[in-house]
mmCIF file of C-alpha atoms in Angstrom:
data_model
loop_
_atom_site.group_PDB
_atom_site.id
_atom_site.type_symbol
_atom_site.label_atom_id
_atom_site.label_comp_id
_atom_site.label_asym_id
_atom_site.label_seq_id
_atom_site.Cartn_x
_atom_site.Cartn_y
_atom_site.Cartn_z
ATOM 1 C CA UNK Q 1 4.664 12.356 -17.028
ATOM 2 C CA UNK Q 2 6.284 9.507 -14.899
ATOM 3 C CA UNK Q 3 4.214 6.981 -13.210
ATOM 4 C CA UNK Q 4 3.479 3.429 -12.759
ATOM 5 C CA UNK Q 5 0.540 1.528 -15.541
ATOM 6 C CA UNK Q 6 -1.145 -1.217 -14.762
ATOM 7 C CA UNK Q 7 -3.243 -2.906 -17.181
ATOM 8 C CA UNK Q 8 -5.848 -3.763 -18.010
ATOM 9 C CA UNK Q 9 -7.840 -2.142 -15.408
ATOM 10 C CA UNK Q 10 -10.541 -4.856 -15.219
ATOM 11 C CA UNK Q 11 -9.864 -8.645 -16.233
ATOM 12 C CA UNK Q 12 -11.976 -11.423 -16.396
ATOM 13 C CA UNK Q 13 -10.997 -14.892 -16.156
ATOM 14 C CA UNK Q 14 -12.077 -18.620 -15.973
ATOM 15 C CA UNK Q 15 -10.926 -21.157 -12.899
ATOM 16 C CA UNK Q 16 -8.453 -22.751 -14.528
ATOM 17 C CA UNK Q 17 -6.646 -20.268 -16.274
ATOM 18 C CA UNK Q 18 -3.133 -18.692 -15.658
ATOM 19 C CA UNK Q 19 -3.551 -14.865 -16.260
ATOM 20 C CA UNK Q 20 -0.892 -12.323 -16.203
ATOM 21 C CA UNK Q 21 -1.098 -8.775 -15.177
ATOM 22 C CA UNK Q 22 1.165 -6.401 -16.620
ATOM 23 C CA UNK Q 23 3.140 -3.350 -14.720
ATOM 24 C CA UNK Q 24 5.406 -0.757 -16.230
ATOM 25 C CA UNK Q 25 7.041 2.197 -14.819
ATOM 26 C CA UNK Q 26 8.879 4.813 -15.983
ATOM 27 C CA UNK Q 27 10.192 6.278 -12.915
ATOM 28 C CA UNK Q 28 13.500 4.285 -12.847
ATOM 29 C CA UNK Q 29 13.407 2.885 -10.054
ATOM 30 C CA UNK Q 30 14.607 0.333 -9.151
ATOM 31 C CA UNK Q 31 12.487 -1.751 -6.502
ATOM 32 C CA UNK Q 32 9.488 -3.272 -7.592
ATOM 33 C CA UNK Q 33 6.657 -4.407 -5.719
ATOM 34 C CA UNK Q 34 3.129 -6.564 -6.115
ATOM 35 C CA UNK Q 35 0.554 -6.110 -3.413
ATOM 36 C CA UNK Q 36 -3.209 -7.730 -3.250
ATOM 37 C CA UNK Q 37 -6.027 -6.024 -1.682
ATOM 38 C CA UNK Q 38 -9.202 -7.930 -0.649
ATOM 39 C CA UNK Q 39 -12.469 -6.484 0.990
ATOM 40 C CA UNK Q 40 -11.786 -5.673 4.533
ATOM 41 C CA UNK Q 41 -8.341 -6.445 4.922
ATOM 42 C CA UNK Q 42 -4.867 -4.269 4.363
ATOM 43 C CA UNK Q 43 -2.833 -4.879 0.609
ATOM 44 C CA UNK Q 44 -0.245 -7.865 1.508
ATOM 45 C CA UNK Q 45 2.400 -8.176 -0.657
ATOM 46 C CA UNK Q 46 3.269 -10.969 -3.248
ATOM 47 C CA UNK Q 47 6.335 -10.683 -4.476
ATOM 48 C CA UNK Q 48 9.288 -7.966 -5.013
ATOM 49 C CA UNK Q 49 12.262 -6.882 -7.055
ATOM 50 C CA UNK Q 50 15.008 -4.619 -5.709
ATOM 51 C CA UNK Q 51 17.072 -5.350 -8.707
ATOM 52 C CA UNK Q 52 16.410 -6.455 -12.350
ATOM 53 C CA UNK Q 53 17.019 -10.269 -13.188
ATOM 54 C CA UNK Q 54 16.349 -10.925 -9.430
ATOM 55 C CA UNK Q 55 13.210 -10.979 -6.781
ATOM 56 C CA UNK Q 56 11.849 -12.435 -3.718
ATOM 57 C CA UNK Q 57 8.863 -13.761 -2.094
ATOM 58 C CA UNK Q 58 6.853 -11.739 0.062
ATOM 59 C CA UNK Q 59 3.983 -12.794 2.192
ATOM 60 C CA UNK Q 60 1.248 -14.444 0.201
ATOM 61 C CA UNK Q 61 3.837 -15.491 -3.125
ATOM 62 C CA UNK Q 62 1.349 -19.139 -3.035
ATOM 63 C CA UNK Q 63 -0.071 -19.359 -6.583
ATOM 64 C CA UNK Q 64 1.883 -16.663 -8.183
ATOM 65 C CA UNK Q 65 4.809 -15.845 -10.335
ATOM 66 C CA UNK Q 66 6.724 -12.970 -11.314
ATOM 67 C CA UNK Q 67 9.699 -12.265 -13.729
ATOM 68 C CA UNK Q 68 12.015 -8.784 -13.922
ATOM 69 C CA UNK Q 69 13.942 -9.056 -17.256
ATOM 70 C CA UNK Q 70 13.649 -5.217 -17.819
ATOM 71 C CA UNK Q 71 13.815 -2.695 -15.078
ATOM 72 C CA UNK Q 72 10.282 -0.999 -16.357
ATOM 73 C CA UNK Q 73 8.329 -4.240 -15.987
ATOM 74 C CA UNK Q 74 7.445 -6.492 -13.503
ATOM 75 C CA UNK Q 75 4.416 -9.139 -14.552
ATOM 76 C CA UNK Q 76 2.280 -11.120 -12.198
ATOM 77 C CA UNK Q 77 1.221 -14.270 -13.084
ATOM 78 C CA UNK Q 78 -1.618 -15.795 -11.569
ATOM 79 C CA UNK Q 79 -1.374 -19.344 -11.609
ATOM 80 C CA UNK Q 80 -4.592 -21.984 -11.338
ATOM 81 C CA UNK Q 81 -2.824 -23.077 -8.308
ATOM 82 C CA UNK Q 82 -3.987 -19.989 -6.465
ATOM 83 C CA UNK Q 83 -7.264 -20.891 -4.633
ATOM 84 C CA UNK Q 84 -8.870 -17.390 -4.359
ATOM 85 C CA UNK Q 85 -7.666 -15.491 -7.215
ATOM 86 C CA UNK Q 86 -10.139 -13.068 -7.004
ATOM 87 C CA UNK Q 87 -8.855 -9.850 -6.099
ATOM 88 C CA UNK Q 88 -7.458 -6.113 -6.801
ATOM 89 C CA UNK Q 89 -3.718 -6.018 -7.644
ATOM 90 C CA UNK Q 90 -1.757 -2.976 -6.782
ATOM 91 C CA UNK Q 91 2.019 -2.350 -8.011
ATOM 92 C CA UNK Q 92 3.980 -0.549 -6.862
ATOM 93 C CA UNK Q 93 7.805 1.032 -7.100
ATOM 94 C CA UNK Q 94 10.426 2.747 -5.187
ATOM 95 C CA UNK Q 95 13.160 5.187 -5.810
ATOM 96 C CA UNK Q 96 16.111 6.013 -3.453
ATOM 97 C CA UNK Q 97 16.508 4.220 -0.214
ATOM 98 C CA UNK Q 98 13.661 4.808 2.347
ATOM 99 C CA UNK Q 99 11.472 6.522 -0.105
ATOM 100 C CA UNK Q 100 7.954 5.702 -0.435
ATOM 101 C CA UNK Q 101 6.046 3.202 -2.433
ATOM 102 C CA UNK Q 102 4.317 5.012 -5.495
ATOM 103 C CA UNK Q 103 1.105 2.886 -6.498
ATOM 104 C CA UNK Q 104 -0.413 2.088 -10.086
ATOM 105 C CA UNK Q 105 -4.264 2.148 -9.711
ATOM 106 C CA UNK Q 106 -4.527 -1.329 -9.872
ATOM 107 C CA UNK Q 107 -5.798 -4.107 -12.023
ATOM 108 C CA UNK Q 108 -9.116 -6.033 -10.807
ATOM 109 C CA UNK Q 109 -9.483 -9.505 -11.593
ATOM 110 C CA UNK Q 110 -12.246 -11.216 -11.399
ATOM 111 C CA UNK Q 111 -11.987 -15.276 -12.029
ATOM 112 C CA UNK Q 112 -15.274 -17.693 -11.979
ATOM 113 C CA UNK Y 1 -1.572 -12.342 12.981
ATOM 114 C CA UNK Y 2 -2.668 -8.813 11.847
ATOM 115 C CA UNK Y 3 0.625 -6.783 12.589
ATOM 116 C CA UNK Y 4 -0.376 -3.442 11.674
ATOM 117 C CA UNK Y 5 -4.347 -2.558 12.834
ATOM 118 C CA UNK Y 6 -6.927 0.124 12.164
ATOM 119 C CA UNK Y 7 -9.815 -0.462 14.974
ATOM 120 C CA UNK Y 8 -11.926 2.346 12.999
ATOM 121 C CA UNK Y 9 -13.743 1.104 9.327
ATOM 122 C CA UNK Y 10 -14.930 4.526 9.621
ATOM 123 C CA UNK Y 11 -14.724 7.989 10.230
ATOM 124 C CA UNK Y 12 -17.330 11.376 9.630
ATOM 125 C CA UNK Y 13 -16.060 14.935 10.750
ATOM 126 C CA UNK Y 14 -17.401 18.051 9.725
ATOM 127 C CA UNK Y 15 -15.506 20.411 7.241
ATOM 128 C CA UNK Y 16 -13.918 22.855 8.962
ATOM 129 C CA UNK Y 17 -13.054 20.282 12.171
ATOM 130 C CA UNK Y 18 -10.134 17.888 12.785
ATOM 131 C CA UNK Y 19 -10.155 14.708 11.650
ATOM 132 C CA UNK Y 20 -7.946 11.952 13.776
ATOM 133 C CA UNK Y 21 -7.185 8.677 11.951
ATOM 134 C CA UNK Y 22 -5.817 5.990 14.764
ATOM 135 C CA UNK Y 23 -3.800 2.750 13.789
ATOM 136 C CA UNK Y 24 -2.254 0.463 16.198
ATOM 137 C CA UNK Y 25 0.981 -1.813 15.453
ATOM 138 C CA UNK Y 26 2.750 -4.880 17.620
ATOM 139 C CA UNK Y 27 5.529 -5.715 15.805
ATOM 140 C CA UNK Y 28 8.269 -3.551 17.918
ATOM 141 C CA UNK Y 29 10.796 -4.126 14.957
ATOM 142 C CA UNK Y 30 8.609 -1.992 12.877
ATOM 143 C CA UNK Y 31 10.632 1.811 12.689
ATOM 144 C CA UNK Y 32 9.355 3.409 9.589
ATOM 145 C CA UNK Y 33 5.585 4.480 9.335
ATOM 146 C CA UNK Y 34 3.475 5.881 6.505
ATOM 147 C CA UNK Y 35 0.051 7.393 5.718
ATOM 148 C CA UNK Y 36 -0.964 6.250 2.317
ATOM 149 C CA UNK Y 37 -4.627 8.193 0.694
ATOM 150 C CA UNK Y 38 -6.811 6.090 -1.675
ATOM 151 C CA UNK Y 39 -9.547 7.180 -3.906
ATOM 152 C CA UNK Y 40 -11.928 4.305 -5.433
ATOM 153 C CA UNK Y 41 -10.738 2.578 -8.250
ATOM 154 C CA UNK Y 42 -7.278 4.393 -7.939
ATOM 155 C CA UNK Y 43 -4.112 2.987 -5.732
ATOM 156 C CA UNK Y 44 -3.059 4.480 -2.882
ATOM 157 C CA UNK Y 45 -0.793 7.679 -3.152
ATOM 158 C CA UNK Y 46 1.736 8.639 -0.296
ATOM 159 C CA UNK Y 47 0.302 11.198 2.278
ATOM 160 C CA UNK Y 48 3.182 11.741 4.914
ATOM 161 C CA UNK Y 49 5.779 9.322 7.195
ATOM 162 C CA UNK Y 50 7.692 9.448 9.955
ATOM 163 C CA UNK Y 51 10.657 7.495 11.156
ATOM 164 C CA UNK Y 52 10.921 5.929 14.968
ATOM 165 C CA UNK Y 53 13.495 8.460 15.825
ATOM 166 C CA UNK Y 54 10.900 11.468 15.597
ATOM 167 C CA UNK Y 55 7.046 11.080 17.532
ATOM 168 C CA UNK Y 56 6.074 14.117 15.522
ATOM 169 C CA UNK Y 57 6.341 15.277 11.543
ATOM 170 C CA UNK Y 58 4.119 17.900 10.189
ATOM 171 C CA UNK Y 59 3.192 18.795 6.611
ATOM 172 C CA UNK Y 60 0.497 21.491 5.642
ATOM 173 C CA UNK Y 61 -2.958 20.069 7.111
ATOM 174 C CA UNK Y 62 -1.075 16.999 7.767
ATOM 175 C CA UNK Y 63 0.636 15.568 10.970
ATOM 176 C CA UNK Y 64 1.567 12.029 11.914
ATOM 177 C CA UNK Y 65 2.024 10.980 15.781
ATOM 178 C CA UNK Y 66 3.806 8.395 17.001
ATOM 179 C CA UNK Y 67 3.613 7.018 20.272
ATOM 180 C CA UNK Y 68 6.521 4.064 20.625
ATOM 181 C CA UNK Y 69 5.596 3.065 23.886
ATOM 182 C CA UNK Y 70 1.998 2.633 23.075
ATOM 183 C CA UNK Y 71 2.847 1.371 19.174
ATOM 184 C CA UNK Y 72 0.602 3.899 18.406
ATOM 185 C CA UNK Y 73 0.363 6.460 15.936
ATOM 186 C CA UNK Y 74 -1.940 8.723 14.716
ATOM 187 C CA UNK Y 75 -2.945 11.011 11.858
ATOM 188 C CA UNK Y 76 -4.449 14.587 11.997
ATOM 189 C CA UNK Y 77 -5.719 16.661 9.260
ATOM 190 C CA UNK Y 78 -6.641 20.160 10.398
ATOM 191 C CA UNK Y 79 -9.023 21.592 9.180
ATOM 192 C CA UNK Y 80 -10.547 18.885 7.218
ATOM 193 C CA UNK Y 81 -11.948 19.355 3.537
ATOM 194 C CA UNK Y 82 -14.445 17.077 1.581
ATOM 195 C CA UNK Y 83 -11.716 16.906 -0.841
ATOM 196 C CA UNK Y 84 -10.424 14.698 1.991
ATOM 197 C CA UNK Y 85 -12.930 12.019 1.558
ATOM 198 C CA UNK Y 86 -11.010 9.036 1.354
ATOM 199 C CA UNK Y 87 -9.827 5.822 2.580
ATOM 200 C CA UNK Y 88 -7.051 5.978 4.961
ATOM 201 C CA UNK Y 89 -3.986 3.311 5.319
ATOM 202 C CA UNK Y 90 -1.299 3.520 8.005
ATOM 203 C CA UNK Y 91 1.662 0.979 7.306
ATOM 204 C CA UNK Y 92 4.669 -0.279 8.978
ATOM 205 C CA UNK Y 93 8.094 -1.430 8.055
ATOM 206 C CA UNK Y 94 10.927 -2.973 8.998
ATOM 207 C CA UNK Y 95 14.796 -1.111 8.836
ATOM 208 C CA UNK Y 96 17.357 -2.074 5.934
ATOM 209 C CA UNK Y 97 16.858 -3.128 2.854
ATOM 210 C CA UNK Y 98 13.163 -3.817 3.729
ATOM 211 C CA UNK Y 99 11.710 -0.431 3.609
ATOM 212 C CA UNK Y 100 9.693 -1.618 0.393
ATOM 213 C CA UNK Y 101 8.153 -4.638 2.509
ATOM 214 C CA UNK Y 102 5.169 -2.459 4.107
ATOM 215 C CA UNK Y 103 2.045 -3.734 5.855
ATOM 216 C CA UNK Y 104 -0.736 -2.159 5.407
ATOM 217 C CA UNK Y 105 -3.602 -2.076 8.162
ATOM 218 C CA UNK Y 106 -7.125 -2.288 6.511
ATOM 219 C CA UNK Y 107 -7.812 1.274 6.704
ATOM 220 C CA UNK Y 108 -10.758 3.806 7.677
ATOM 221 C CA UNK Y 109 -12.962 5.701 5.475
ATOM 222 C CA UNK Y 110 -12.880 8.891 6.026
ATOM 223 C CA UNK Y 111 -16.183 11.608 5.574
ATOM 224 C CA UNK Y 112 -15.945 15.100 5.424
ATOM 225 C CA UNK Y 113 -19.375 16.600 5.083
ATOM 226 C CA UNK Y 114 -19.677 20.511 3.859
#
């Protein structure tokens, strides 16, 4: 059953800390994508991948860092440089050009 | 600079009735549009899109609007279920290579009551 796993569902961390969030897919495809959700406001994306060994920042990249050595994963990394860390994490991936974005169900992080 | 804009947090419709979700964009480069469903404590799955070329794709209950003039498009689910309660997120894009690069408006919650 293809799909996208993020994990772990719920993290916990203290200010300070650098945290990574894990995403695998098994869809093969080859975009990847990681978008942050906070109360009242639409997901705004981080960072992407369109190809392995390469990505790009997107809108809010500040604090974070990703890598793409395998085509299945792309990890977040929240840095202690982010100021509100605090948030829920979507991934996502894409197929063929001008397909949709399929979702994992997220990862929320919590950091005090 | 909110780009992509859903006016409504909210939304209650009766089962049986139509339910219109509304979403408002202002960047005019924007040419690809999408409905995305979410479900608490799941991510959002694809509902239905529609490309600038068309102002009208159907599927099922499902059918997206777009008005270009207005940057305005629209989604209508006829008849609506409770299995339809959900939170609601137009998005946007860019053409090219930046089809992945959505943004997402901040969505409505929808209510269908029995």
């Amino acid at each position: 059953d293809g799909g996208i796993t993020q994990s772990p569902k719920y993290l916990f961390r203290k200010e300070g800390q650098n945290v990574t969030l894990s995403c695998e897919q098994n869809l093969n495809h080859d975009a990847m994508y990681w978008y942050r959700q906070d109360p009242g406001q639409g997901l705004r994306l981080i960072y992407y991948s369109q190809i392995v060994n390469d990505f790009q920042k997107g809108d809010i990249a500040e604090g974070y860092s990703v890598s793409r050595e395998k085509k299945e994963s792309f990890p977040l990394t929240v840095t202690s440089a982010q100021k509100n860390p605090t948030a829920f994490y979507l991934c996502a991936s894409r197929g063929i050009y001008n397909s949709p974005l399929h979702f994992g169900n997220g990862t929320r992080l919590t950091v005090t | 600079d909110q780009q992509v804009k859903q006016n409504s947090p909210s939304l209650s419709v009766q089962e049986g009735r139509i339910s219109i979700l509304n979403c408002d964009y202002t960047n005019s480069m924007f040419d690809y549009f999408l409905w995305y469903k979410k479900y608490p404590a799941e991510g959002p799955t694809f509902l239905i899109s529609i490309s600038s070329i068309k102002d009208k794709n159907e599927d099922g209950r499902f059918t997206v609007f777009l008005n270009k003039s207005a940057k305005h498009l629209s989604l209508h689910i006829v008849p609506s279920q409770p299995g339809d309660s959900a939170v609601y997120s137009c998005a946007a894009s860019a053409g090219g290579t930046s089809y992945g690069k959505l943004t997402f408006g901040q969505g409505t919650i929808l209510t269908v009551h029995p």
